[in-house]
Structure formats: structure tokens, C-alpha cells
XYZ file of C-alpha atoms in Angstrom:
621
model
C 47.551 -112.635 20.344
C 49.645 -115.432 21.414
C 49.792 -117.079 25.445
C 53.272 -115.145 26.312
C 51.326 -111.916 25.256
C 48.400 -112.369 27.094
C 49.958 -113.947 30.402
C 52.573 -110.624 30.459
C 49.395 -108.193 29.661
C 48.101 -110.182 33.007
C 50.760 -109.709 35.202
C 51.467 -105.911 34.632
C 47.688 -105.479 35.348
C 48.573 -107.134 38.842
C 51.105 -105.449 39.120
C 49.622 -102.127 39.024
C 46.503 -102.824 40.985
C 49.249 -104.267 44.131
C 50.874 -101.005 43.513
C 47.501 -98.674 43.945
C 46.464 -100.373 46.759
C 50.201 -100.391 48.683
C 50.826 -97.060 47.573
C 47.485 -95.302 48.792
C 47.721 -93.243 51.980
C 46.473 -94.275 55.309
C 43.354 -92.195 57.117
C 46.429 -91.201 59.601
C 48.333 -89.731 56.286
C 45.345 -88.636 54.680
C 44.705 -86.832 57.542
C 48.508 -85.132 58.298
C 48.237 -84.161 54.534
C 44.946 -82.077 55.295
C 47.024 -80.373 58.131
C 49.592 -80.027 56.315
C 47.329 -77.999 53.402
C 45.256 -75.987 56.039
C 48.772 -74.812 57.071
C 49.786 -73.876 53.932
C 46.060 -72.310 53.355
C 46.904 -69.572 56.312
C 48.430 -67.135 54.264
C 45.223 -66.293 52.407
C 43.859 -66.641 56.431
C 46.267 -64.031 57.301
C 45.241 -62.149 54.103
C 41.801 -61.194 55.399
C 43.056 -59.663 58.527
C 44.407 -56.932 56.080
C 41.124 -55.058 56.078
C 42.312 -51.564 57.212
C 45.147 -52.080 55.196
C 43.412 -52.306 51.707
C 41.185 -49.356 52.834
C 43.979 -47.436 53.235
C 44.759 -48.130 49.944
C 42.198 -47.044 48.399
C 42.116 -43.948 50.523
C 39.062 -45.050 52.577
C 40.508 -44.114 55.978
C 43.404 -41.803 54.948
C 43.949 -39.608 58.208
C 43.480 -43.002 60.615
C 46.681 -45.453 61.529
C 46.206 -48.507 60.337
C 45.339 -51.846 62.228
C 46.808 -55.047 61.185
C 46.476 -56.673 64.766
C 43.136 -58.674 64.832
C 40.675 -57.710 67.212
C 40.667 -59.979 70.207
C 37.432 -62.382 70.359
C 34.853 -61.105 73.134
C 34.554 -64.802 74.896
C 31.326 -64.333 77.528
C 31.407 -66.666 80.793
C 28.456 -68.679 78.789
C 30.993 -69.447 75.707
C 33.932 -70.316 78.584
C 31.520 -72.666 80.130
C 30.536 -74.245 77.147
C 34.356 -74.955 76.008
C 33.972 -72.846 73.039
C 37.407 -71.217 73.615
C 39.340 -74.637 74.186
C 37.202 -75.814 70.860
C 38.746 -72.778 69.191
C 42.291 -72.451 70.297
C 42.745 -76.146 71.708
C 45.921 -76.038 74.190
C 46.276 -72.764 73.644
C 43.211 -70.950 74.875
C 44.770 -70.426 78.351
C 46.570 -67.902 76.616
C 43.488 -66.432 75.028
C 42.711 -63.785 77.316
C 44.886 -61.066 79.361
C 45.942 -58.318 80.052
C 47.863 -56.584 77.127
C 50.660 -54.529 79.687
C 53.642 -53.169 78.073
C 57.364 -53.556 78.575
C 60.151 -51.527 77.116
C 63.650 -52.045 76.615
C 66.219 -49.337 75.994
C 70.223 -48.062 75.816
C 71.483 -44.908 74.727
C 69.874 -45.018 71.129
C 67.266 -46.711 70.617
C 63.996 -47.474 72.775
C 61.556 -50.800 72.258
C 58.183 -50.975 73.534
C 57.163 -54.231 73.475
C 53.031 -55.676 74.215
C 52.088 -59.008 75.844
C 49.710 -58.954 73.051
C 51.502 -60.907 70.349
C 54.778 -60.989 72.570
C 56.079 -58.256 69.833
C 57.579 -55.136 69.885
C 54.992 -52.450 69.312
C 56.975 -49.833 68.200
C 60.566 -48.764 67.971
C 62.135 -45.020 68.450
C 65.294 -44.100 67.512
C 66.379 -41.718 69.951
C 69.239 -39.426 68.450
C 66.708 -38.200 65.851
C 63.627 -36.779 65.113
C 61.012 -36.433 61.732
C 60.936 -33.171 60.071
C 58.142 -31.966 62.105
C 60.301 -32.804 65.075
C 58.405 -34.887 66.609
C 59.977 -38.681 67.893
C 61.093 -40.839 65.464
C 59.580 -44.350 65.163
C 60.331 -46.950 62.853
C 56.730 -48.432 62.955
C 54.558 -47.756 65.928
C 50.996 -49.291 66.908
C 49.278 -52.152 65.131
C 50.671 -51.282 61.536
C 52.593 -54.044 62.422
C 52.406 -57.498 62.042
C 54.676 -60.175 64.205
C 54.544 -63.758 64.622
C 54.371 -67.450 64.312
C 51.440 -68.980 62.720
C 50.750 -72.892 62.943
C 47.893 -75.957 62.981
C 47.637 -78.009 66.161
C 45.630 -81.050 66.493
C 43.269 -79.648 68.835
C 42.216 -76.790 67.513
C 39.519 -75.121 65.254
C 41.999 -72.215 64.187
C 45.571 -72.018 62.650
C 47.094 -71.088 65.744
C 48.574 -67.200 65.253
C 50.862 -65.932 68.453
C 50.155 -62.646 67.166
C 46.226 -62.745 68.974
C 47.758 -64.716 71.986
C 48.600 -63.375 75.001
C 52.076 -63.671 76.742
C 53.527 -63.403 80.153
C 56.957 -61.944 81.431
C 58.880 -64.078 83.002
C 61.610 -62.218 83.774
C 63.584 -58.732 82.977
C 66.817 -57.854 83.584
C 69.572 -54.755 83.570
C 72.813 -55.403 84.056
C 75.392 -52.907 82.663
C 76.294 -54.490 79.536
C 72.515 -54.212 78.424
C 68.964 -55.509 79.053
C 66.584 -58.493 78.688
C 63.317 -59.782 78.605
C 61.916 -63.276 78.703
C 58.057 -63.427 77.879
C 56.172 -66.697 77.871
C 52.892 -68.195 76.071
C 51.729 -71.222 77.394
C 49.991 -74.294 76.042
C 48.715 -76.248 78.836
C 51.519 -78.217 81.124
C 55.146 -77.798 80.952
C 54.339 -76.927 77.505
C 54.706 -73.047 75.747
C 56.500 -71.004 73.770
C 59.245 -68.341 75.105
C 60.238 -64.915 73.240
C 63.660 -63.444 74.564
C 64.681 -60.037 73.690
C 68.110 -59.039 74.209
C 69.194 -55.229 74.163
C 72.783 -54.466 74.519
C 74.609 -51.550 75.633
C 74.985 -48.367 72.928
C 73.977 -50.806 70.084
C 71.062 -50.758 67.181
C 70.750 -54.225 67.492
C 68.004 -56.853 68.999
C 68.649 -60.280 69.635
C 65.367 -62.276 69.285
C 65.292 -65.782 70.455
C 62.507 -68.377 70.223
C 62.343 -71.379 72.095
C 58.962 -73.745 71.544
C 58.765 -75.817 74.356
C 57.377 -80.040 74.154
C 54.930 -79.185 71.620
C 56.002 -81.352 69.520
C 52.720 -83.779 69.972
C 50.630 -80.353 69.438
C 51.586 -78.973 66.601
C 51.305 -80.595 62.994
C 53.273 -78.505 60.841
C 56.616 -79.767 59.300
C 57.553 -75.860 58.510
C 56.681 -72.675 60.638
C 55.334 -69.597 59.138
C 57.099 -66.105 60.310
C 55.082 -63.063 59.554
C 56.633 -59.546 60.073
C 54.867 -56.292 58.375
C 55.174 -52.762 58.813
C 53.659 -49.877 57.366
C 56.682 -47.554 57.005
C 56.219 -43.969 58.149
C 56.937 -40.966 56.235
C 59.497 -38.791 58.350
C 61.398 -36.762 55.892
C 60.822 -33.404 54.411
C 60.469 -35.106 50.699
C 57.687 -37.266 50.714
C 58.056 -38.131 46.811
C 62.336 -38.349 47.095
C 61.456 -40.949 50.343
C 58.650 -43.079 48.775
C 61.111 -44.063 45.837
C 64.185 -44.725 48.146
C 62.039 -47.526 50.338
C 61.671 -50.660 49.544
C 62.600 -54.392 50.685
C 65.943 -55.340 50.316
C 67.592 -59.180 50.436
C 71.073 -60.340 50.271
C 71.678 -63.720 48.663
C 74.211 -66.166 51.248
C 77.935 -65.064 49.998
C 76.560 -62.747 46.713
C 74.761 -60.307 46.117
C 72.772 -57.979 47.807
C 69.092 -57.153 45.805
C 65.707 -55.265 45.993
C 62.321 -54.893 45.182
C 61.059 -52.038 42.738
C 60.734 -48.842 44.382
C 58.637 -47.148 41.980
C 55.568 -49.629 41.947
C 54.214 -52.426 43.913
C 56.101 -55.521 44.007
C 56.837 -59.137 45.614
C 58.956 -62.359 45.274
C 59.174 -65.249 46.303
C 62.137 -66.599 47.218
C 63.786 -70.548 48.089
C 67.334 -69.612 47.658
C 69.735 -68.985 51.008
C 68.784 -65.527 51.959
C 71.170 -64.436 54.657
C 68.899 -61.333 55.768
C 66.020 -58.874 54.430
C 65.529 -54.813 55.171
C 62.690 -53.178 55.507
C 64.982 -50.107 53.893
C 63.547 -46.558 53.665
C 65.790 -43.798 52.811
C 67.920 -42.955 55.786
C 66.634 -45.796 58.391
C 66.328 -49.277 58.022
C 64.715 -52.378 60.517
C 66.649 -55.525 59.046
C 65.804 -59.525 60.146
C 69.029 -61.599 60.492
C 68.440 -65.335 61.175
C 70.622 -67.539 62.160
C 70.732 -70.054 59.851
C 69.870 -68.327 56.088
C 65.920 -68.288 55.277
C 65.576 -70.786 52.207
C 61.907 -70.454 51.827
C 60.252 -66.930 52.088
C 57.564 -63.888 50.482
C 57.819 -60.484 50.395
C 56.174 -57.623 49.377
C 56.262 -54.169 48.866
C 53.081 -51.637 48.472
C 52.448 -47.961 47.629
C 50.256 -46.499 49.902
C 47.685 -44.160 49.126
C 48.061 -42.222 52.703
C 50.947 -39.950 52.806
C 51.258 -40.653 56.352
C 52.817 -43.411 55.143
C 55.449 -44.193 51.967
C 54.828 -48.289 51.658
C 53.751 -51.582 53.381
C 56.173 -53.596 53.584
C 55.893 -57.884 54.355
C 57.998 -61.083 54.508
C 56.626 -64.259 55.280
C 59.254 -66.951 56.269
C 58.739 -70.953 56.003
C 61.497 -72.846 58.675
C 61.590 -76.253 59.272
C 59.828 -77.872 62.668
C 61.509 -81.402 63.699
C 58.787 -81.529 66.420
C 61.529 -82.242 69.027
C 61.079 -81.222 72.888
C 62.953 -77.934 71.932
C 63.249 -76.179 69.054
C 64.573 -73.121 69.171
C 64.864 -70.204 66.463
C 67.712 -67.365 67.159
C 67.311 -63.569 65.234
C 68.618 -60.483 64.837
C 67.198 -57.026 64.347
C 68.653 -54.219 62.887
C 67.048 -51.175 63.657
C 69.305 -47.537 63.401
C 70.075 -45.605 60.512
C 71.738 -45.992 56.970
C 75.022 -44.851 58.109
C 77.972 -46.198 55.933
C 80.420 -46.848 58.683
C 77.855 -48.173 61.419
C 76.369 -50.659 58.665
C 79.687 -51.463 57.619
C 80.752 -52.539 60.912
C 78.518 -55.412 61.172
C 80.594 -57.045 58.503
C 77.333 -58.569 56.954
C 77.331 -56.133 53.873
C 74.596 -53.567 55.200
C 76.368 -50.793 53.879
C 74.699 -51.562 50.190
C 71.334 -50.473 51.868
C 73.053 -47.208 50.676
C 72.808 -46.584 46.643
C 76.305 -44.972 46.593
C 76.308 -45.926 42.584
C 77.814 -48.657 40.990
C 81.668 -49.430 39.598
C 83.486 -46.407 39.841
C 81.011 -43.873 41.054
C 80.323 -46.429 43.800
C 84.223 -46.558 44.643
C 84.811 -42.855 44.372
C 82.444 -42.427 47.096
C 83.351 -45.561 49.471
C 87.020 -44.519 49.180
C 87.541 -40.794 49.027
C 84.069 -39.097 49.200
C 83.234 -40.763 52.299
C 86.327 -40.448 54.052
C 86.723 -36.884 53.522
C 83.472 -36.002 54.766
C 84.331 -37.939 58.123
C 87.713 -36.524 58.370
C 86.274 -32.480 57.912
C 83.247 -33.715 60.288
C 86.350 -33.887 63.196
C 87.195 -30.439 63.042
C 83.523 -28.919 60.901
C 80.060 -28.701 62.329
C 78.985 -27.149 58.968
C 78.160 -29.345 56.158
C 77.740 -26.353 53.875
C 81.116 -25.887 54.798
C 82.693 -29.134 54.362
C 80.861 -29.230 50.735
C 82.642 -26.070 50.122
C 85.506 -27.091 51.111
C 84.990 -30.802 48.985
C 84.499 -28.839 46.235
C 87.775 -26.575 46.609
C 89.787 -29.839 46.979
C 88.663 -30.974 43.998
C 89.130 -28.071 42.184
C 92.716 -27.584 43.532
C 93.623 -31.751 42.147
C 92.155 -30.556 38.872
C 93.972 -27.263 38.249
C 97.264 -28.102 36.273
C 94.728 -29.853 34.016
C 92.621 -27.704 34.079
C 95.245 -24.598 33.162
C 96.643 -26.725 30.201
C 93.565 -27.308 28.772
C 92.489 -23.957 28.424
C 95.937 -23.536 26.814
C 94.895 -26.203 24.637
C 91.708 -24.427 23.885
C 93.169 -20.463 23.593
C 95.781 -22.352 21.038
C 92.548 -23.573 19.076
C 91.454 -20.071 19.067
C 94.476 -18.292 17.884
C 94.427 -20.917 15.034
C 90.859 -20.495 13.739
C 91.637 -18.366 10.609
C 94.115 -21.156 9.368
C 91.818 -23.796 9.883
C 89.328 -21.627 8.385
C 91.736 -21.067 4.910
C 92.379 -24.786 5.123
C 88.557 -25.670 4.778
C 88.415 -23.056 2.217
C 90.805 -24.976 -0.025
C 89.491 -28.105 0.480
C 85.859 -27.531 -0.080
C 84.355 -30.819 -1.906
C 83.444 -33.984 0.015
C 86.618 -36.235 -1.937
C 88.629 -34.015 -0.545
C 87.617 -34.489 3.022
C 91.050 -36.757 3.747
C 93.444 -34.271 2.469
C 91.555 -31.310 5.070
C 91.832 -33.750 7.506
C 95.557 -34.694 7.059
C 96.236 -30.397 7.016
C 94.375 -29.852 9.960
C 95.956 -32.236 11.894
C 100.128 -31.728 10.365
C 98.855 -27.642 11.498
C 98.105 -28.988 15.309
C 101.013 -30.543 15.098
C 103.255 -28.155 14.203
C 101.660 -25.744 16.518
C 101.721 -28.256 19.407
C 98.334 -27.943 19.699
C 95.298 -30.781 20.386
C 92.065 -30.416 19.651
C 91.130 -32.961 23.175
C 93.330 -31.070 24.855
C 89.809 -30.204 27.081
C 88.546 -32.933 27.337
C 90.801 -34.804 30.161
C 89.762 -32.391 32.964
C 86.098 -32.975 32.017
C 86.775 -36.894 31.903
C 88.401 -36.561 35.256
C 85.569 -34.780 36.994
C 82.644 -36.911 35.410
C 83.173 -40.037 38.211
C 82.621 -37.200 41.044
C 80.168 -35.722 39.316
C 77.917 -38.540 38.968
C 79.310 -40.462 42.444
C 77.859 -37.266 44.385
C 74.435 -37.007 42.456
C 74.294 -40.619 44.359
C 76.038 -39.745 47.668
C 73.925 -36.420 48.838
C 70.736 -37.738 48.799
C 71.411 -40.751 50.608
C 73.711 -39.222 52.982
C 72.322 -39.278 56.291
C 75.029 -37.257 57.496
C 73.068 -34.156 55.380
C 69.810 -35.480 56.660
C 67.952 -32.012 59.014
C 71.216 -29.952 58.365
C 70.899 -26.123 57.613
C 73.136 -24.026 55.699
C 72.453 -20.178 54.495
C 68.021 -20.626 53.597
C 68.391 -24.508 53.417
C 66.896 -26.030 56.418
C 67.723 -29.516 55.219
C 70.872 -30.175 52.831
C 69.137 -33.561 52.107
C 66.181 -32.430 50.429
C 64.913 -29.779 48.741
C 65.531 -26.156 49.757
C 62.355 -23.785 49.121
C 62.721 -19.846 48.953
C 58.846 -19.805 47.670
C 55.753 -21.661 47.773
C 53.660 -21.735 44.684
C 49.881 -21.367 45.272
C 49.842 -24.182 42.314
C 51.741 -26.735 40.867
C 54.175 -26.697 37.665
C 54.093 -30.337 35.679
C 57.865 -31.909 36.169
C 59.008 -28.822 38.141
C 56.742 -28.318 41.522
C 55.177 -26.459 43.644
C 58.371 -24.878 44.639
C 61.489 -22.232 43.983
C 64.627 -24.289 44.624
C 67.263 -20.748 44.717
C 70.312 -23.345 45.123
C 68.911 -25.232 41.551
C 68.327 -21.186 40.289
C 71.648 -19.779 40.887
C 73.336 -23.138 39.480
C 71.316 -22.344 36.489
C 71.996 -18.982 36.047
C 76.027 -19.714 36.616
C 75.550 -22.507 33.830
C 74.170 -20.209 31.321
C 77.303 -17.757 31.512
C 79.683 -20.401 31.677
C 78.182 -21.598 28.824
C 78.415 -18.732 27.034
C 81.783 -17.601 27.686
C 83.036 -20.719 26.961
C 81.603 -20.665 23.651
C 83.137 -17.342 22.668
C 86.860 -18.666 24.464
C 85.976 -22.241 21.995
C 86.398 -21.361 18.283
C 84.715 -25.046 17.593
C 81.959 -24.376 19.290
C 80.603 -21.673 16.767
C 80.844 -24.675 13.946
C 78.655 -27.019 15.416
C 74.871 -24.796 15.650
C 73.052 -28.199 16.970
C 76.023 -28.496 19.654
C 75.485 -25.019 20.854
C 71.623 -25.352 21.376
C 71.654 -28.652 22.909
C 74.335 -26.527 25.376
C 71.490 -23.931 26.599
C 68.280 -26.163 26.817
C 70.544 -28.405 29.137
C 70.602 -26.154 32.335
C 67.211 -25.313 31.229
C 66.403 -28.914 31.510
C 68.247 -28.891 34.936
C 66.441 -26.296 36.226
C 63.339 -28.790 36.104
C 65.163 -31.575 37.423
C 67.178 -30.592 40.270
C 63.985 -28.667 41.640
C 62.939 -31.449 44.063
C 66.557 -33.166 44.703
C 68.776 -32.714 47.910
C 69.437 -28.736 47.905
C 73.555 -30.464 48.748
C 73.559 -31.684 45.103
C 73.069 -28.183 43.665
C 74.800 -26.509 46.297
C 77.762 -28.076 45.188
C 77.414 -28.192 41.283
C 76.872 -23.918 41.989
C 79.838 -23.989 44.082
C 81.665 -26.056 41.328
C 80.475 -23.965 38.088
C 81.520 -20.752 39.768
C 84.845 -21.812 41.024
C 85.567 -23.117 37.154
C 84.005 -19.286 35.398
C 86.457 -17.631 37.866
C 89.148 -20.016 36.348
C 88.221 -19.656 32.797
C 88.028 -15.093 33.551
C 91.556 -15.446 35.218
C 92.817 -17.923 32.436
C 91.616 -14.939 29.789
C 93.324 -12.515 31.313
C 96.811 -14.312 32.166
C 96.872 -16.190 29.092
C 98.102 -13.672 26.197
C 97.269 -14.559 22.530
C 99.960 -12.912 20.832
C 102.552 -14.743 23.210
C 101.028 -18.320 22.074
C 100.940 -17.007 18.260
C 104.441 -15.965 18.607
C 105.437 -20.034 19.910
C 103.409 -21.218 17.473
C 105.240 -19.799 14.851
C 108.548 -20.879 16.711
C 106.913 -24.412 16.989
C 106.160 -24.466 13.077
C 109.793 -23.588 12.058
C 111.255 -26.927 14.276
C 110.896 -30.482 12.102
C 108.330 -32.949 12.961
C 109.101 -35.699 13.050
C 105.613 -37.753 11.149
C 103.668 -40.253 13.643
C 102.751 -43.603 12.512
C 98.918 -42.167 11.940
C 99.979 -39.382 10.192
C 102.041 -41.666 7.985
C 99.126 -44.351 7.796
C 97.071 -41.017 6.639
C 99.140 -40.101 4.013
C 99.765 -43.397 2.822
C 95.665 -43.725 2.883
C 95.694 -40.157 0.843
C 97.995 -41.724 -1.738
C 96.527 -44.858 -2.464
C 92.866 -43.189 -3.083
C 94.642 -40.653 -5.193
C 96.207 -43.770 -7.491
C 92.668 -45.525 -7.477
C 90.759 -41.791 -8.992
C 94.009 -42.107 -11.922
């Protein structure tokens, strides 16, 4: 090894011990990093607060609400003395202890209890509706909820979590645009944290603001954690329908808008600009707006063994702390119903809370579904009714198609026996192009198409499947009765089963019975007015096991649904009888026959077919 080598091998070695020793952190950065970690280390803190919740879970405590809400610490005059409490909570143990009082806020719709404990709303009922049971309706009541800032200070034991601090109200006010409350926690001199709640006139909506007062020499964190949780309730009549409707929902800043599973548990995490999340259950929704988009942020969803409830629901938001004399945080909460046109109006795409479908089923219902329901809800208090009437104005926009292609089909009938001869003389398999170019000159000549029935079908499939979506999450339906329904959103039950039926229920749905029964004659008479039908065996059976297969499936959905696909099958077998009996065969023989004696003139398939004919002909020679 030459000098060069050995002098460069020298100085890179300096080099990297001046660069350990310049780069290594201070005891003061040492110990912000520590801070910085406990602060990060407070979810799994927050975590073991969940007690009740896992036993609920596992179905330990099934019949008892659970608590989320730590229990306050019993502090005796000894520990005060000692300075335990100040040891523990630092600058803010004066706000340790209190009195947890209670303060409500309300308008027209909605009412908001909110506790000093925490400084967060302990439940919220809606008050234009009720559960099934018809008792008050609450989005989340009691401590199944979880709400509040967590963070470290530099003088205390603890991570610092608002939720187990007590706050004071500073002021509320009604004027007659609305109402608000200001509630305080203090740290010590000219130093706290306010809550203000905002409730304005005939409006679902909460404005939360959150101003943190010169703390910026007490607490450490560069980001604030936000914890909200509920434990949604189960207030419809179909616990099983509502449990797979609820879920978290998130809409991505300008895109769009996405969910958890519904089915099983769930979570993401999320550092993208997330313009709001829903706590979204099937017909009522509690949805956090910020401000300024969320860019760092959990949530969860959770089945629930306790049917007193359908899932836990959690979101746990990281925003940035400059540590400035004020920082302040602004909100907005959502809570109402899933109601297209209220959401809508908001103009911050809450309206796709509401699985309407997607592409065209999704447009069918935002553009004509929709509107006609609100336009018959002027003048009809019935919603059996209005579906009724839905159905008939359907019908009636269908019926010129509808008449021409049973034409279509009693033309396929009356032409059976010569399609019949035709297979006859074509028998073998080589022979299968020449049968096919007969059949189709004999249509043509007749004037007749074998899809001639198929365009009405096509044209009713988008509002068949855009209303299998738009019933059940129609809260327009939701606790409205019609002939032995009691709710046209769920289920309707002529009998209770002492036992329960695998994939059917416990249950007689007479809605999803007569729809079956209707399907089974339509079925049948169609197959006797279809000559094709009779030629295709594995057609015909997959026909009848399908409203047997129905029958199972439609058993637990919103009675509305097969309300209207009765209505619909026994509006069309009264069009099909009347279409027998006007429609004459003889008279569409007779213009057949006229129709075969005029020219036709060959299409360019037919020619390409006979060309084809010809040139496999030539290749057999």
C-alpha cells in the first residue's frame, strides 16, 4: 500500500469520527425525542382503556352499555397534600377534579347533551324520529363514546387525555339564529384549552372549535392526537340488513368517496388529504369535517358481539402543533339522517353515504327514481301508494314495447311448424349454416325477429337493479306501513317460526310469497305463449328454481323491494292474458303470408351468409 493510499484511508477515518460526534443528539434532543415516542406510544395507552369494550366482544357483559370513559382517579386530601396529583397531571391537575354537570344544546331537530367531563357531547338525539321500539333515537349515548385530545407535557407523569379532565362553561348563549356554548379547561395561569359548540337554527350540523391557549411551553408534541369512538346502536327492525349497511366511510380531497368492509372487522390507516370521515349506519350518519383535510389518521371498524349494538366504530387523527400562543382547530359535525337531498345540500358529496348503485343504476335513481318519489310525496302520504303508482309509470313508458314484442313473440309461435320442417331437412351438424341461413331468409320474409323480446326486458333491467339498491336505503321507507307491512324498509312478517330455516329465516315474508307465486305463472304462461322456450329443457328449469331461489333471498330484504317486483310481475301477466286474447293468430298467419309474397331485398349479413355457404360448399368439392 503506497503513502497516497494510506494518508486518504486516514482522512476518511477523520472524517467519519468528526461526523459521529457533530451529528449525535444533545441530552435536550435526546430528551424531546423520548417525548416525542411516549406521544406516539399513547395509542396502545388509549388501547387499555378499552376493557368493557373487548368484553363486549366476547359477549362477557352482553345486556350492559359499554364504558369507554376512564374512571376518574379517587385523589384523598393525603395524596393532594403530598402533590401526587400535580406529579401526575402537571399543569393540568387543577382540572382534575369537578363536578361532571351537563349542558345541552338544541333546535328543531336535533338535541346535544354535552358533560364537563371530557368537554364532549355525551349523546346526541335526533328528534323527528324514533327506533323501532319507539323509543328516542340517539346516535351514541353514555360513555360508548370516546372524545378528545391526547398529548405529553413536560410536567407531567401521564400523556395528558382531555377526555378524564374536567371543564368549565364559560358562557352559553340563544339568540334566534341558534345556540352556543364555550367550555374551558385550564392549565394553570392565563393558560387552557377552550371547546366551542355552535348549534344553528333548523340545521343537523355542529360547529366545533378548539382554541389551546399559551401552552406552547407545556406541551411537547409536534402533532396532536384526536380520538372520537362510538359504539353504534342498533335502531332498526333488521338487525342483520343494519349491521352490513354500517361502517366508516372517508372521502379522499377532490375524488373519491370510500369505505371500510361492512361484513367483517376492518381498519386503515390513512396519510393522504381526507376531506371528512362518517361514522355511516344505514339510515343515520355522525360525520367529522375539519377544516383543513386530515393527512394523517386510523380508523376502525368492529363487529360486536351484543346486538344492542351493530359495530364500534374509531378514528384517530394526527394534526400538526406549532406551539404558538394560539392554536386553534375548527370542525364540523354532521349528525341527521341519510337523506339524498339534505346530504346533497351540503355540497361536500354526502349523498354517496347512500349505496344508490353504481353507473347507470346509480343515475337511474339520482335522476328519475328519486325525483319521482319527492314529487308523489307532495300530493301522497302513502308510500305503498307512490310504489304503486312508480310501478304503473313504468309500465305505461314500456307498453308500445312491450305490445310489439309480444307480436314479435306470437309471430315466433305461428311459425314453429316451419322452423320445425326446416330443422327436419337440415338434420346433420355440416349442415348447420344452410338451417341457419333458412331460418333467418323465413323471419325475414315473415317480418319477424327472434329479439324482438328482448328490448323491453333490456329496458327494464337498469330499474330493476337501481331499485333493489334504492328501497333499502331509502330512508323515506324507513317505519312506513302499508296493507300487513309495518315497515316498507325491512322485512314484512305474516308469521313467526318457532325455529329457524338455514338462508331463509325465522320468518314468512307474504310480499316475497305472492311475488313468488306470480313468478311461477308468469313463467309458465310465457313458456306456452314462447315456442323457443320448449327447445331449450336446461333454459326452462333454470326458469322455475329462480323464483324458488328468490323466495330464499328476498325473505329478509325491505318488504318495498318485493312489493314492487309483485306489483310489477302482475301488471306484465295481465299484459301478456290481454295480449292473448287481442292478438289473433290467424290474422298474423294471414300477413305473414302477404309478407312472404313481397321481394326482399338480401342484407349485407344475409349476403355475407350465403357467400360463407358457398365458399364451404366449393372447399367439400
Amino acid at each position: 500500500m503506497d503513502r497516497n493510499s494510506i494518508i486518504g484511508i486516514l482522512l476518511i477515518g477523520a472524517v467519519l469520527i468528526a461526523w459521529s460526534y457533530f451529528a449525535s443528539p444533545s441530552e435536550e434532543e435526546i430528551e424531546a425525542a423520548r417525548r416525542q415516542r411516549d406521544s406516539l406510544a399513547q395509542v396502545e395507552q388509549q388501547n387499555q382503556m378499552l376493557d368493557k369494550e373487548k368484553d363486549i366482544k366476547r359477549g362477557v357483559e352482553k345486556k350492559a352499555e359499554p364504558t369507554i370513559a376512564p374512571e376518574k382517579d379517587v385523589i384523598s386530601s393525603e395524596d393532594t397534600a403530598s402533590g401526587k396529583l400535580m406529579k401526575k397531571y402537571g399543569a393540568f391537575a387543577v382540572s382534575a377534579q369537578g363536578e361532571n354537570e351537563s349542558y345541552t344544546l338544541e333546535n328543531e331537530k336535533i338535541e346535544v347533551k354535552i358533560h364537563a367531563l371530557g368537554g364532549r357531547p355525551y349523546y346526541v338525539k335526533l328528534k323527528e324520529y324514533q327506533t323501532y321500539d319507539s323509543l328516542p333515537l340517539k346516535l351514541f349515548d353514555g360513555d360508548s363514546t370516546k372524545f378528545g385530545f391526547n398529548w405529553v407535557t413536560n410536567d407531567a407523569q401521564v400523556p395528558i387525555q382531555t377526555q378524564q379532565l374536567y371543564f368549565e362553561a364559560l358562557e352559553q348563549t340563544k339568540t334566534d339564529s341558534g345556540q352556543q356554548l364555550v367550555m374551558r379547561l385550564k392549565a394553570g395561569e392565563d393558560r387552557y384549552v377552550d371547546y366551542k359548540y355552535t348549534l344553528h337554527k333548523d340545521d343537523y350540523m355542529v360547529e366545533f372549535d378548539v382554541n389551546l391557549h399559551n401552552l406552547g411551553d407545556v406541551i411537547k408534541n409536534d402533532y396532536l392526537s384526536f380520538n372520537w369512538a362510538i359504539y353504534m346502536p342498533s335502531v332498526e327492525k333488521g338487525y342483520e340488513w343494519e349491521e352490513r349497511n354500517s361502517s366508516v366511510y372517508y372521502r379522499f380531497k377532490g375524488g373519491e368517496v370510500d369505505y371500510l368492509s361492512e361484513t367483517s372487522d376492518d381498519e386503515e390507516k390513512l396519510n393522504e388529504q381526507i376531506e371528512w370521515i362518517a361514522f355511516k349506519q344505514q339510515f343515520f350518519s355522525s360525520i367529522l369535517i375539519p377544516e383543513r383535510p386530515f393527512t394523517d389518521l386510523l380508523i376502525k371498524s368492529e363487529m360486536t358481539a351484543s346486538q344492542q349494538f351493530v359495530k364500534y366504530v374509531s378514528s384517530e387523527v394526527y394534526m400538526p402543533y406549532m406551539a404558538q400562543r394560539e392554536s386553534d382547530y375548527s370542525f364540523d359535525f354532521y349528525f341527521g339522517p341519510n337523506k339524498y337531498e339534505r346530504l346533497k345540500s351540503y355540497d361536500k358529496e354526502f349523498e354517496e353515504l347512500i349505496p344508490l348503485g353504481w353507473g347507470i343504476f346509480g343515475w337511474v335513481n339520482k335522476l328519475i327514481v328519486i325525483n319521482l318519489f319527492e314529487w308523489l310525496g307532495k300530493y301522497i302520504s302513502n308510500y305503498g301508494i307512490i310504489i304503486l303508482i312508480l310501478t304503473l309509470i313504468i309500465k305505461a313508458g314500456l307498453f308500445p314495447l312491450t305490445y310489439r314484442s309480444y307480436r314479435s313473440t306470437a309471430k315466433m309461435r305461428v311459425l314453429k311448424p316451419e322452423i320445425e320442417e326446416i330443422t327436419k331437412k337440415y338434420p346433420k351438424k355440416e349442415d348447420a349454416m344452410k338451417k341457419q341461413q333458412a331460418t333467418m331468409s323465413l323471419y325475414k320474409k315473415a317480418g319477424a325477429s327472434p329479439m324482438g323480446g328482448c328490448l323491453p326486458m333490456l329496458l327494464q333491467l337498469p330499474f330493476l337493479i337501481a331499485l333493489f339498491r334504492f328501497f333499502p336505503a331509502s330512508i323515506e321507507l324507513r317505519q312506513q306501513s302499508f296493507l300487513w307491512a309495518d315497515d316498507l324498509s325491512s322485512y314484512d312478517s305474516v308469521l313467526q317460526l318457532p325455529f329457524e330455516i338455514p338462508w331463509y329465516g325465522d320468518h314468512v315474508s307474504l310480499f316475497v310469497l305472492l311475488m313468488t307465486i306470480v313468478n311461477f305463472i308468469y313463467i309458465n304462461m310465457n313458456n306456452k305463449n314462447n315456442p323457443q322456450s320448449t327447445g331449450m329443457p336446461g333454459m326452462k328449469t333454470m326458469m322455475y328454481i329462480m323464483p324458488f331461489f328468490m323466495l330464499f333471498f328476498f325473505n329478509s330484504y325491505a318488504s318495498a323491494l318485493s312489493y314492487y317486483y309483485f306489483v310489477s310481475l302482475l301488471i306484465t301477466l295481465t299484459q301478456t292474458w290481454i295480449f292473448r286474447q287481442m292478438i289473433d293468430d290467424k290474422a298474423i298467419r294471414a300477413q305473414i303470408n302477404i309478407n312472404k309474397k313481397k321481394p326482399v331485398k338480401k342484407s349485407k349479413f344475409q349476403q355475407r351468409m350465403e357467400q360463407m355457404s358457398k365458399q364451404q360448399q366449393q372447399k367439400r368439392r
